[in-house]
XYZ file of C-alpha atoms in Angstrom:
746
model
C -10.332 -16.475 -42.827
C -8.138 -18.245 -45.469
C -8.981 -21.551 -47.200
C -6.201 -24.038 -48.097
C -6.182 -27.499 -49.912
C -4.313 -30.290 -50.334
C -4.026 -33.944 -48.993
C -3.220 -35.255 -45.141
C 0.166 -36.923 -45.586
C 0.854 -37.749 -42.222
C -1.402 -37.317 -38.477
C 0.908 -36.350 -36.301
C -1.423 -36.471 -33.287
C -5.499 -37.273 -32.902
C -7.461 -37.402 -29.931
C -10.031 -40.278 -30.486
C -12.931 -38.652 -28.419
C -13.106 -35.236 -30.024
C -11.209 -35.057 -33.415
C -8.529 -32.653 -32.371
C -6.233 -33.300 -34.896
C -2.151 -31.821 -35.895
C -1.333 -33.176 -39.626
C 0.839 -32.579 -42.227
C -1.183 -31.114 -45.380
C 0.681 -31.125 -48.419
C -0.962 -28.326 -50.706
C 0.506 -26.508 -53.759
C 1.967 -23.992 -51.864
C 4.120 -26.267 -49.847
C 3.726 -28.886 -46.842
C 1.512 -27.257 -43.920
C 1.236 -27.920 -40.915
C -2.508 -27.535 -39.324
C -4.049 -27.819 -36.119
C -7.725 -28.320 -35.084
C -10.629 -30.344 -34.900
C -10.876 -32.543 -37.832
C -12.660 -35.388 -36.477
C -12.893 -38.726 -39.295
C -9.976 -37.372 -41.461
C -7.632 -40.444 -42.429
C -3.763 -40.431 -43.947
C -4.437 -39.762 -47.788
C -7.579 -37.984 -47.894
C -8.092 -34.867 -49.422
C -9.496 -31.502 -47.554
C -10.501 -28.358 -47.968
C -9.618 -26.260 -44.561
C -10.586 -23.009 -43.386
C -8.930 -20.586 -40.654
C -5.877 -18.779 -40.136
C -2.043 -19.168 -40.151
C -0.499 -18.109 -36.376
C 2.779 -18.385 -35.261
C 3.208 -21.295 -32.208
C 5.878 -20.592 -29.912
C 7.476 -23.739 -29.910
C 6.287 -25.267 -33.342
C 6.357 -22.155 -35.276
C 4.081 -21.141 -38.090
C 0.816 -23.797 -38.042
C -2.398 -23.693 -39.684
C -5.374 -23.151 -37.430
C -8.462 -24.857 -38.700
C -11.948 -23.365 -37.732
C -13.645 -25.798 -40.300
C -12.315 -28.513 -42.535
C -14.069 -31.255 -44.971
C -13.220 -33.765 -46.933
C -13.611 -33.593 -51.042
C -12.869 -35.969 -53.677
C -9.348 -36.642 -54.779
C -8.829 -34.106 -57.660
C -6.067 -35.513 -60.032
C -3.899 -38.747 -60.424
C -1.495 -38.322 -57.788
C -4.046 -37.257 -54.862
C -5.958 -40.322 -55.894
C -2.951 -42.556 -55.459
C -2.096 -41.184 -52.785
C -5.319 -41.499 -51.410
C -6.223 -45.538 -52.005
C -2.396 -46.108 -50.899
C -3.181 -44.621 -47.405
C -4.539 -47.682 -45.942
C -7.862 -45.488 -45.914
C -9.406 -48.484 -48.299
C -8.440 -51.592 -46.476
C -6.746 -53.851 -48.437
C -5.253 -51.521 -51.120
C -1.428 -51.177 -50.528
C 0.905 -48.618 -52.157
C 1.535 -50.873 -55.696
C -1.966 -51.696 -56.054
C -3.109 -48.418 -55.448
C -0.627 -47.444 -58.220
C -1.878 -49.920 -60.316
C -5.458 -48.908 -60.184
C -4.992 -45.264 -60.875
C -2.392 -46.532 -64.239
C -5.057 -48.602 -65.413
C -7.893 -46.178 -64.932
C -6.055 -42.903 -64.973
C -8.833 -39.650 -63.893
C -11.665 -41.776 -64.156
C -10.810 -43.887 -61.212
C -12.816 -42.243 -58.636
C -15.679 -42.589 -60.988
C -15.288 -46.705 -61.154
C -14.666 -47.044 -57.840
C -18.117 -45.319 -57.276
C -20.248 -46.637 -59.756
C -18.165 -49.677 -61.673
C -16.147 -50.826 -58.746
C -16.674 -54.556 -60.755
C -14.315 -53.665 -63.579
C -11.125 -53.459 -60.364
C -11.249 -57.338 -61.502
C -9.484 -56.259 -64.526
C -6.071 -55.286 -62.313
C -3.879 -58.204 -61.663
C -4.094 -59.436 -57.675
C -7.941 -57.763 -57.322
C -11.085 -60.661 -57.265
C -14.529 -60.423 -57.576
C -14.878 -60.230 -54.172
C -12.414 -57.910 -53.548
C -13.371 -55.611 -55.647
C -17.261 -55.695 -54.289
C -15.119 -55.161 -50.812
C -13.180 -51.870 -51.742
C -16.507 -50.569 -53.717
C -18.285 -50.901 -50.613
C -16.062 -49.614 -48.839
C -15.852 -46.486 -50.811
C -19.281 -46.277 -50.559
C -19.452 -46.384 -47.227
C -16.687 -43.400 -47.566
C -18.495 -41.487 -49.738
C -22.375 -41.328 -47.732
C -20.133 -40.262 -44.832
C -18.317 -37.431 -46.618
C -21.597 -36.496 -48.382
C -23.139 -36.282 -44.505
C -20.555 -34.699 -43.074
C -20.973 -31.466 -46.697
C -24.460 -31.611 -45.950
C -24.441 -31.399 -42.011
C -21.912 -28.372 -42.304
C -24.440 -26.020 -44.321
C -26.376 -26.268 -40.833
C -23.188 -25.099 -38.440
C -22.331 -28.579 -37.170
C -19.205 -29.257 -36.386
C -17.187 -32.704 -37.933
C -17.449 -33.993 -34.330
C -21.136 -34.055 -34.083
C -21.645 -34.857 -37.461
C -20.197 -38.185 -37.261
C -22.505 -38.493 -34.039
C -25.628 -37.607 -36.277
C -24.300 -40.246 -39.102
C -23.346 -43.109 -36.899
C -26.812 -42.870 -35.164
C -28.828 -42.367 -38.329
C -26.799 -43.721 -41.295
C -28.189 -42.439 -44.433
C -31.797 -42.034 -42.608
C -30.264 -38.818 -41.184
C -31.907 -37.085 -44.235
C -35.377 -38.429 -43.407
C -34.744 -37.321 -39.640
C -34.102 -33.646 -40.457
C -36.774 -33.471 -42.997
C -39.723 -34.881 -40.842
C -38.671 -34.150 -37.346
C -35.154 -32.680 -36.872
C -35.742 -31.978 -33.145
C -35.664 -35.948 -32.768
C -31.968 -34.914 -32.599
C -31.853 -33.542 -29.341
C -33.112 -36.878 -27.823
C -31.437 -39.399 -29.705
C -27.969 -38.214 -29.968
C -25.266 -37.366 -27.389
C -23.741 -33.393 -27.494
C -26.960 -32.095 -29.239
C -29.212 -29.711 -26.980
C -33.081 -28.461 -27.947
C -31.001 -25.111 -29.222
C -28.945 -26.643 -31.107
C -31.671 -28.650 -32.867
C -34.128 -25.702 -33.038
C -31.792 -23.891 -35.464
C -31.273 -26.604 -37.755
C -35.144 -26.505 -37.368
C -35.371 -22.925 -38.150
C -32.871 -23.208 -41.268
C -34.814 -26.265 -42.680
C -38.146 -24.007 -42.294
C -39.772 -25.521 -39.568
C -42.425 -24.123 -38.483
C -42.129 -22.141 -34.706
C -45.643 -23.254 -33.819
C -44.577 -26.704 -35.066
C -45.942 -29.694 -32.721
C -42.494 -31.174 -32.942
C -41.065 -27.914 -31.661
C -42.926 -27.474 -28.708
C -42.732 -30.567 -27.694
C -39.241 -30.513 -27.736
C -38.889 -27.267 -26.530
C -41.197 -28.381 -23.134
C -39.001 -31.219 -22.727
C -36.097 -29.057 -23.108
C -37.422 -26.884 -19.988
C -37.766 -29.746 -17.660
C -34.107 -31.016 -18.244
C -32.818 -27.555 -17.690
C -35.075 -27.052 -14.346
C -33.316 -30.444 -13.212
C -30.485 -28.349 -13.692
C -31.857 -26.055 -11.119
C -32.125 -29.349 -8.693
C -36.323 -29.731 -9.484
C -37.409 -32.862 -9.831
C -40.717 -31.646 -11.369
C -42.394 -28.038 -12.281
C -46.059 -27.123 -11.325
C -48.178 -26.703 -14.575
C -48.427 -23.221 -15.004
C -44.917 -22.055 -14.487
C -43.799 -24.763 -17.166
C -46.136 -23.432 -19.619
C -44.835 -20.382 -18.774
C -41.481 -21.602 -19.035
C -41.447 -22.824 -22.175
C -43.640 -19.981 -24.011
C -41.108 -17.443 -23.529
C -38.468 -19.926 -24.681
C -40.560 -21.046 -27.860
C -42.493 -17.398 -28.022
C -45.941 -19.084 -28.523
C -48.994 -18.676 -26.431
C -48.964 -21.025 -23.420
C -52.042 -22.467 -23.891
C -50.927 -23.285 -27.007
C -48.427 -25.676 -25.504
C -51.006 -27.106 -22.657
C -52.635 -29.682 -25.302
C -49.200 -31.000 -26.215
C -48.645 -32.109 -22.580
C -51.283 -34.823 -22.841
C -49.561 -35.818 -26.100
C -46.246 -36.318 -24.380
C -47.949 -37.970 -21.113
C -49.359 -40.631 -24.376
C -45.820 -41.318 -25.208
C -44.149 -41.884 -21.935
C -42.199 -38.471 -21.899
C -44.086 -37.025 -19.186
C -46.212 -37.752 -16.063
C -49.013 -35.527 -14.839
C -49.675 -35.986 -11.299
C -52.484 -33.094 -10.236
C -50.517 -30.067 -10.802
C -47.210 -31.102 -11.000
C -45.456 -31.873 -14.821
C -42.659 -34.674 -14.312
C -39.698 -35.652 -16.805
C -40.940 -39.694 -17.156
C -37.694 -40.131 -15.335
C -37.968 -38.496 -12.272
C -41.175 -39.017 -11.194
C -40.120 -42.888 -11.787
C -37.203 -42.248 -10.038
C -38.481 -40.777 -7.122
C -41.309 -43.855 -6.815
C -38.537 -46.785 -6.853
C -36.230 -44.892 -4.261
C -39.885 -44.964 -2.620
C -40.464 -48.086 -2.753
C -37.309 -49.401 -2.054
C -36.947 -47.892 1.079
C -39.864 -49.176 2.068
C -38.680 -52.583 1.833
C -35.830 -51.576 3.543
C -37.807 -49.990 6.378
C -37.315 -53.604 8.669
C -36.989 -54.055 12.140
C -34.769 -56.245 12.951
C -34.779 -58.594 15.537
C -32.843 -57.796 18.328
C -33.287 -58.182 22.309
C -32.605 -54.488 23.676
C -31.239 -55.464 26.724
C -28.359 -57.640 25.154
C -27.538 -54.803 22.499
C -27.647 -52.206 26.110
C -25.341 -54.887 27.813
C -23.136 -55.247 24.880
C -23.021 -51.501 24.095
C -21.729 -50.907 27.663
C -18.629 -53.098 26.965
C -17.784 -51.326 24.428
C -17.901 -47.983 26.192
C -15.834 -49.633 28.799
C -13.229 -50.396 26.907
C -13.023 -47.312 24.435
C -12.395 -43.429 24.870
C -16.128 -42.933 23.405
C -18.413 -41.350 25.488
C -21.917 -40.625 23.976
C -24.856 -39.091 25.706
C -28.690 -40.461 26.126
C -29.655 -39.310 22.691
C -26.437 -40.750 20.557
C -27.242 -43.608 22.510
C -30.405 -43.660 21.219
C -29.444 -43.578 18.153
C -27.048 -46.112 18.350
C -29.769 -48.606 19.605
C -32.186 -47.352 16.643
C -29.671 -48.066 14.083
C -28.682 -51.501 15.361
C -32.676 -52.156 15.350
C -33.939 -50.824 12.144
C -33.233 -51.934 8.701
C -33.100 -48.008 8.052
C -31.679 -45.509 9.986
C -31.618 -41.244 9.644
C -28.829 -39.289 11.459
C -28.948 -35.669 11.737
C -27.373 -32.984 13.366
C -25.325 -30.001 13.048
C -21.387 -29.411 13.738
C -20.156 -30.462 17.452
C -23.250 -32.301 17.914
C -21.352 -35.659 18.062
C -22.634 -37.039 14.463
C -18.710 -38.547 14.720
C -19.012 -39.977 18.016
C -22.401 -41.917 17.219
C -21.159 -43.387 14.365
C -17.698 -44.776 15.964
C -19.983 -46.502 18.344
C -22.096 -48.151 15.934
C -19.376 -48.952 14.029
C -17.895 -50.748 17.117
C -21.434 -52.846 17.918
C -21.772 -54.181 14.141
C -17.763 -54.990 14.358
C -17.980 -56.860 17.506
C -20.989 -58.484 16.025
C -18.925 -59.591 13.342
C -21.236 -57.732 10.499
C -19.319 -56.528 7.076
C -19.722 -53.182 7.261
C -19.221 -50.755 4.297
C -18.622 -46.619 4.706
C -19.068 -43.833 1.692
C -19.493 -40.312 1.219
C -20.610 -38.611 -1.879
C -17.239 -37.095 -2.934
C -13.542 -37.912 -2.376
C -12.910 -35.425 0.435
C -15.898 -36.375 2.250
C -14.872 -40.133 2.295
C -11.385 -39.409 3.228
C -12.531 -36.945 6.202
C -15.149 -40.150 7.034
C -12.106 -42.343 7.265
C -9.528 -40.275 9.221
C -12.703 -39.789 11.723
C -13.899 -43.213 11.847
C -10.598 -45.398 10.962
C -12.177 -47.714 8.956
C -11.639 -47.407 5.044
C -14.953 -45.316 3.393
C -15.048 -44.729 -0.738
C -16.974 -42.790 -2.466
C -20.364 -43.986 -3.547
C -19.830 -44.459 -6.721
C -16.788 -46.486 -6.161
C -18.816 -48.375 -3.914
C -21.009 -49.116 -6.406
C -18.208 -49.578 -8.624
C -19.012 -47.464 -11.690
C -18.436 -48.498 -14.892
C -17.482 -45.582 -17.477
C -16.723 -47.931 -20.533
C -19.652 -46.223 -21.771
C -20.611 -46.155 -25.893
C -20.930 -42.639 -27.351
C -24.736 -43.846 -27.377
C -25.104 -44.246 -23.925
C -23.348 -41.294 -22.340
C -26.842 -39.638 -21.135
C -26.745 -42.871 -18.928
C -24.245 -44.146 -16.224
C -24.215 -47.753 -15.129
C -22.864 -49.410 -11.843
C -22.065 -52.571 -11.776
C -23.152 -52.920 -8.186
C -27.222 -52.790 -9.115
C -30.173 -55.286 -7.917
C -28.648 -57.929 -10.071
C -25.152 -57.966 -8.342
C -26.273 -55.972 -4.957
C -23.592 -54.651 -2.548
C -22.208 -57.506 0.264
C -22.727 -56.039 3.068
C -24.239 -56.254 6.209
C -23.872 -52.317 7.361
C -23.591 -49.550 5.032
C -23.286 -46.253 6.381
C -23.487 -43.272 4.222
C -22.341 -39.785 5.679
C -22.907 -36.354 4.277
C -26.286 -37.135 2.422
C -27.360 -33.493 2.072
C -24.915 -33.930 -0.934
C -26.969 -37.064 -2.494
C -29.078 -36.216 -5.515
C -31.381 -38.234 -6.418
C -30.194 -40.294 -9.194
C -27.118 -41.523 -6.874
C -29.469 -42.402 -4.321
C -31.848 -44.230 -6.778
C -28.428 -46.404 -7.960
C -27.839 -46.974 -4.259
C -31.055 -48.587 -3.106
C -30.953 -50.760 -6.104
C -27.867 -52.050 -4.558
C -29.390 -52.815 -1.693
C -31.092 -55.811 -0.608
C -33.709 -56.010 2.436
C -32.013 -57.269 5.750
C -29.046 -54.991 5.170
C -29.047 -51.582 7.388
C -28.897 -48.510 5.640
C -27.792 -45.830 8.272
C -28.007 -42.271 6.592
C -26.074 -39.241 7.860
C -26.335 -35.982 7.342
C -26.496 -32.089 8.082
C -30.316 -31.176 6.939
C -29.223 -27.653 7.249
C -26.706 -27.692 4.748
C -27.382 -26.653 1.126
C -29.215 -29.645 -0.590
C -27.711 -31.467 -3.180
C -26.148 -29.653 -6.812
C -28.077 -32.595 -8.796
C -31.906 -32.545 -8.705
C -33.754 -33.591 -5.631
C -33.155 -32.596 -1.574
C -33.279 -36.038 -0.935
C -31.789 -36.482 3.225
C -34.661 -33.320 3.576
C -37.424 -35.544 2.142
C -36.811 -38.305 3.885
C -37.097 -36.542 7.069
C -40.126 -34.534 6.223
C -41.611 -37.847 5.742
C -41.696 -39.011 8.801
C -41.558 -42.199 7.648
C -38.683 -43.784 9.006
C -36.854 -44.260 12.488
C -33.988 -41.314 13.050
C -32.595 -39.192 15.361
C -31.753 -35.115 15.077
C -29.008 -34.504 17.389
C -28.929 -31.258 18.861
C -26.914 -31.322 21.796
C -23.589 -29.603 21.421
C -20.691 -30.776 23.236
C -18.250 -28.604 25.890
C -15.259 -29.322 23.799
C -16.969 -28.003 20.846
C -18.847 -25.148 22.920
C -15.165 -23.718 23.024
C -15.268 -23.263 19.331
C -16.466 -19.947 18.275
C -16.979 -21.960 14.469
C -19.256 -24.460 16.300
C -20.980 -21.951 18.036
C -21.656 -19.134 15.657
C -22.617 -21.843 13.345
C -25.605 -23.105 15.597
C -26.412 -18.967 16.329
C -26.719 -18.818 12.439
C -28.949 -22.075 11.987
C -30.874 -19.910 14.868
C -31.154 -16.947 13.050
C -29.595 -15.237 16.154
C -26.282 -12.257 15.524
C -23.316 -13.568 15.999
C -20.476 -11.299 17.532
C -17.929 -10.198 15.051
C -14.814 -9.077 15.603
C -11.036 -10.249 16.099
C -10.995 -11.942 19.553
C -11.974 -15.026 18.721
C -9.040 -17.845 18.952
C -10.958 -19.231 15.555
C -13.764 -16.961 13.963
C -12.235 -13.633 12.667
C -14.527 -10.393 11.365
C -12.490 -7.732 9.239
C -14.458 -5.111 8.277
C -13.104 -3.721 4.694
C -15.863 -1.797 1.848
C -13.973 -2.169 -0.855
C -13.277 -5.528 -3.445
C -9.795 -3.879 -3.738
C -8.865 -4.332 0.070
C -10.499 -7.192 0.321
C -7.998 -8.664 -2.517
C -5.133 -7.054 -0.970
C -5.657 -8.663 2.772
C -6.928 -11.950 1.175
C -3.958 -12.911 -0.500
C -1.333 -11.650 2.900
C -3.595 -13.816 5.224
C -3.452 -16.986 2.500
C 0.303 -16.369 1.722
C 1.207 -15.189 4.795
C -0.887 -15.011 8.050
C -3.029 -18.297 8.044
C -0.390 -21.102 6.826
C 1.651 -20.834 10.497
C -1.840 -20.571 12.389
C -3.261 -23.557 11.336
C -0.767 -25.459 10.164
C -1.331 -25.560 6.463
C -0.113 -24.995 3.110
C -1.309 -21.912 1.529
C -3.016 -23.703 -1.161
C -5.038 -25.559 1.405
C -6.709 -22.504 2.411
C -10.128 -21.925 0.498
C -12.074 -18.894 -0.248
C -15.498 -19.197 -0.684
C -17.612 -17.077 -1.883
C -21.837 -16.743 -2.522
C -21.605 -15.957 -6.429
C -19.947 -16.449 -9.347
C -19.930 -13.072 -10.822
C -18.905 -9.672 -9.895
C -15.941 -8.068 -8.042
C -16.357 -11.233 -5.346
C -17.305 -14.014 -7.575
C -15.160 -16.826 -8.089
C -14.652 -15.376 -11.896
C -12.848 -12.310 -10.985
C -11.152 -13.944 -7.394
C -9.433 -16.995 -9.133
C -7.600 -14.613 -11.486
C -6.550 -12.275 -8.734
C -5.493 -14.999 -6.735
C -3.728 -17.152 -9.385
C -2.011 -13.805 -10.088
C -0.622 -13.422 -6.361
C 0.029 -17.811 -5.249
C 1.302 -19.348 -8.555
C 2.502 -16.047 -10.510
C 3.598 -16.807 -13.946
C 7.330 -18.334 -13.999
C 9.858 -19.842 -16.945
C 10.078 -23.139 -15.052
C 6.209 -22.985 -14.859
C 4.423 -24.256 -18.462
C 0.915 -22.313 -19.149
C -1.905 -23.426 -21.350
C -4.747 -20.568 -22.601
C -8.270 -21.789 -23.292
C -10.705 -19.343 -23.485
C -10.465 -16.669 -21.130
C -8.766 -18.731 -18.549
C -4.899 -19.162 -18.456
C -3.825 -22.499 -16.774
C -0.525 -22.880 -14.885
C 1.176 -25.959 -13.343
C 0.841 -25.779 -10.207
C -3.104 -24.075 -10.253
C -5.453 -25.448 -8.116
C -8.759 -26.688 -10.092
C -11.944 -27.821 -9.639
C -14.030 -30.509 -11.829
C -17.174 -28.537 -12.587
C -19.127 -31.633 -14.200
C -19.642 -34.846 -13.747
C -17.205 -37.142 -16.177
C -17.835 -41.362 -16.262
C -15.373 -41.573 -18.994
C -12.195 -40.374 -17.304
C -10.023 -42.679 -16.298
C -7.614 -41.888 -13.087
C -4.822 -44.122 -12.023
C -2.736 -43.783 -8.667
C 0.551 -44.049 -8.881
C 3.262 -45.468 -6.270
C 6.424 -43.784 -5.286
C 8.450 -45.107 -7.968
C 5.582 -44.459 -10.664
C 4.354 -47.550 -10.680
C 0.006 -48.028 -10.904
C -1.570 -49.225 -7.513
C -4.922 -48.398 -8.529
C -7.119 -47.336 -11.442
C -10.549 -46.722 -12.243
C -13.256 -44.530 -13.825
C -15.088 -40.850 -13.586
C -14.089 -38.024 -12.030
C -16.905 -35.945 -10.404
C -18.729 -32.181 -9.969
C -16.634 -30.563 -7.416
C -13.535 -32.590 -7.717
C -10.498 -30.511 -6.603
C -6.982 -31.014 -7.642
C -3.609 -29.728 -8.944
C -2.182 -29.473 -12.147
C 0.680 -31.343 -12.308
C 1.850 -30.933 -16.060
C 0.727 -29.138 -19.393
C 1.984 -31.243 -22.615
C 1.893 -28.546 -25.547
C 2.731 -31.238 -27.614
C 0.238 -33.677 -26.701
C -2.572 -31.122 -25.933
C -2.917 -32.602 -22.533
C -2.439 -31.753 -18.730
C -2.194 -34.314 -15.922
C -4.058 -33.095 -13.052
C -3.527 -34.988 -9.403
C -6.988 -35.257 -7.570
C -7.744 -35.982 -3.988
C -6.112 -39.469 -3.426
C -3.352 -39.414 -5.744
C -5.795 -39.841 -8.540
C -3.603 -38.868 -11.752
C -6.163 -38.013 -14.613
C -4.796 -36.862 -18.474
C -7.058 -34.102 -19.439
C -6.651 -34.072 -23.235
C -7.151 -29.391 -24.010
C -10.634 -30.173 -25.696
C -12.012 -31.188 -21.934
C -10.899 -28.034 -20.366
C -14.214 -27.143 -20.085
C -14.624 -29.215 -17.580
C -12.265 -27.541 -15.281
C -11.808 -24.459 -13.226
C -9.434 -22.484 -11.388
C -10.566 -23.132 -7.896
C -8.434 -20.863 -5.616
C -11.909 -19.605 -5.020
C -15.231 -21.759 -4.974
C -18.659 -20.557 -4.449
C -19.842 -22.272 -1.573
C -22.489 -24.883 -3.148
C -19.374 -26.655 -4.383
C -17.627 -26.953 -1.340
C -20.522 -29.234 0.426
C -18.861 -32.401 1.703
C -15.621 -30.483 1.872
C -13.493 -29.346 4.647
C -10.757 -27.111 4.921
C -7.866 -26.123 7.749
C -9.080 -22.490 6.856
C -11.802 -20.641 4.986
C -12.001 -17.313 3.883
C -15.596 -15.935 3.129
C -15.514 -12.208 1.314
C -19.027 -10.986 1.978
C -19.824 -7.462 0.557
C -23.341 -6.822 -0.687
C -24.751 -8.955 -3.743
C -28.180 -10.514 -5.142
C -30.158 -11.069 -1.953
C -31.552 -14.321 -3.698
C -27.579 -15.398 -3.094
C -26.831 -13.913 0.535
C -28.866 -16.416 2.626
C -28.691 -18.367 6.210
C -28.498 -21.474 4.866
C -25.270 -20.785 2.831
C -23.460 -18.830 5.304
C -24.069 -21.878 7.627
C -22.417 -23.810 5.130
C -19.551 -21.848 4.654
C -18.903 -21.250 8.141
C -19.139 -25.254 8.907
C -16.693 -25.984 5.402
C -13.641 -24.914 8.127
C -12.115 -26.976 10.588
C -9.628 -24.590 12.339
C -10.922 -20.913 11.144
C -12.886 -18.690 9.538
C -12.526 -15.279 8.863
C -14.837 -12.993 7.428
C -13.663 -9.958 5.533
C -16.286 -7.390 4.186
C -19.400 -5.444 5.610
C -21.377 -5.947 8.750
C -24.445 -5.160 7.377
C -24.227 -8.450 4.864
C -23.509 -10.373 7.554
C -26.708 -9.669 9.636
C -28.469 -9.856 6.142
C -27.589 -12.923 5.147
C -28.691 -13.861 9.043
C -31.757 -12.448 9.141
C -32.448 -13.849 5.557
C -34.175 -17.300 5.876
C -35.516 -17.724 2.251
C -34.455 -20.282 0.293
C -34.345 -21.436 -3.473
C -37.743 -23.724 -3.363
C -36.970 -27.221 -5.158
C -40.028 -28.491 -6.876
C -39.561 -32.444 -5.367
C -41.752 -35.120 -4.204
C -39.712 -38.440 -2.966
C -41.685 -37.504 0.832
C -45.434 -37.599 -0.868
C -44.390 -40.660 -2.532
C -43.411 -42.386 0.687
C -46.049 -41.135 2.211
C -48.539 -42.465 -0.445
C -47.052 -46.277 -0.664
C -46.728 -45.801 3.352
C -50.647 -45.228 3.406
C -51.465 -48.213 1.317
C -49.004 -50.754 3.542
C -50.777 -49.478 6.193
C -54.083 -49.852 4.789
C -53.133 -53.661 3.454
C -51.904 -54.466 7.346
C -55.350 -52.870 8.401
C -57.252 -55.307 5.934
C -55.013 -58.421 6.879
C -55.878 -57.684 10.556
C -59.592 -57.885 10.048
């Protein structure tokens, strides 16, 4: 590790969001090109940087900064350059030269301690002297804060967030309760706050530490899909994290409840937010659950006319579903593949259209919305776009999401149909319900046997489990669908029945392979040579789905193997290495977390923007269009032609997606799916995981691997239990409503 000191002569590039900077540094050794995270550094400032020299293939010798801090100018020349750089508003090069000429080596002290003496300089009034002094003091406070926080291993980017949150009050916060950082400052979690607290000498059994650790455990549980944890499980997990006796944690639950951080209902411990999210959803659902004043006879006559004029041929159960949706404010429609959900939705749409009603269609992801559009002929959008996501959030507000459509500005529609409801998590559902007014028909469609949402909750399952709302679950597989072994086998798997494994089917194939290396070989052969012509699709449209992330058949290994064969290195393709991943122009990639700040635009064939918006979400898939090394950024094109420019610092939000987990494939449909199944943890090899993987294919499924693994997945009906209680909250409100109704009748 080397150290260089000098002044910043010129900033070539700086990413305002993350602080990645390319700058020219003038030091005693000469001019040096430096690259690295230097947020808050400006031209003319003196810095001390640690790092190592490296050779860039295009830009030559560079100093790669690993740590950086500002230092006070050490001589008259540095002070003159600093003042004349524009760092202090109202001071140009000529005035800077006069100030330094007057005060010499004492300039910095005068600026910090006696700025009123600047009136001695021609052109500086008493007011201007005060303004210059205030700016110098503000910059000194920030510089001191950065230097102070660096001793705790905090990067400049996080240090500036801490300073912007607390100002000079940060010292008191760190001394009294450093765990406040985890609650107040975006980007700082419990573990970072805990490290700082340990360095400050905070005891392991501190009340502050126990409270923060308990909230952290609940936060981590929400990442597993839970909305609460049983008290004993919470205490056990928090005890393991904090290395304290779980019984020492129990008293803090009551304190956190009084502070409105937790809600305890019986044995269930909720974070305050999730308890009231479930309660609000339950209340709004009950308000939407109205009986519409429709004449059943007239409705049936209108439906008969529609069916006579169209190719739609719903059966009685589907017609019952259509009638239910017409006559109800809230209606649930579920069913597996081939059971006619699309026909049912189309019949509903034709009826509502004939009545002159305004209809909105939406789905959780871009791919699901595209499928819905193709199936209905009506434009469908993502739920986020329908709710008009506002991505203009400040740093302090990044933990929340704002939608322009809400209770104060509801959606203007008579009918709203949401597809792929199994993917919708509790926070998104809460936002949707806020934007729907009673009297609007809300129709929720999905396959309850699919995997639950990636985010917290299992909304569709809880709604059906509550039994509180009109619903129809389609079960009849139609003749045309019965001709597809994909559909037939999916239903057999769902029922726990063995399926025929072989190669005689037209769309469902099993190839017995016992070694991962052999599976790699046949996987590449299928994607590159066999399946594209068979399903009439581009090789990159064929998707490998796997139950796991790790191991020889996990996504991390498979993506490396498939990239090497499907998008090999080429002089025509630029590359960028980030961590252990090499990104290459033409690669398939997936966004792996919601980012509400990313801007996208859609360009016309002439390169003119025709649409733009905010937000790229967990599971969105695209391809790398361009890598711009000089600008430290990468352009990715997602579904619907949405172009996004990623700074290299955000590449941790992307991963290669030649292979993805079955969970991440929810809501998507591919021309062909390849499932490599050759053993693994029983927890991951479950029936509904296999069911979900099979139902992602439109024309062909190929299983590569072991019969025994397929049989064991079909037999393994266990699911990872999710602790949710939306159904309980609904039944509670339903009971209150029924009791009130009984009272009013007496």
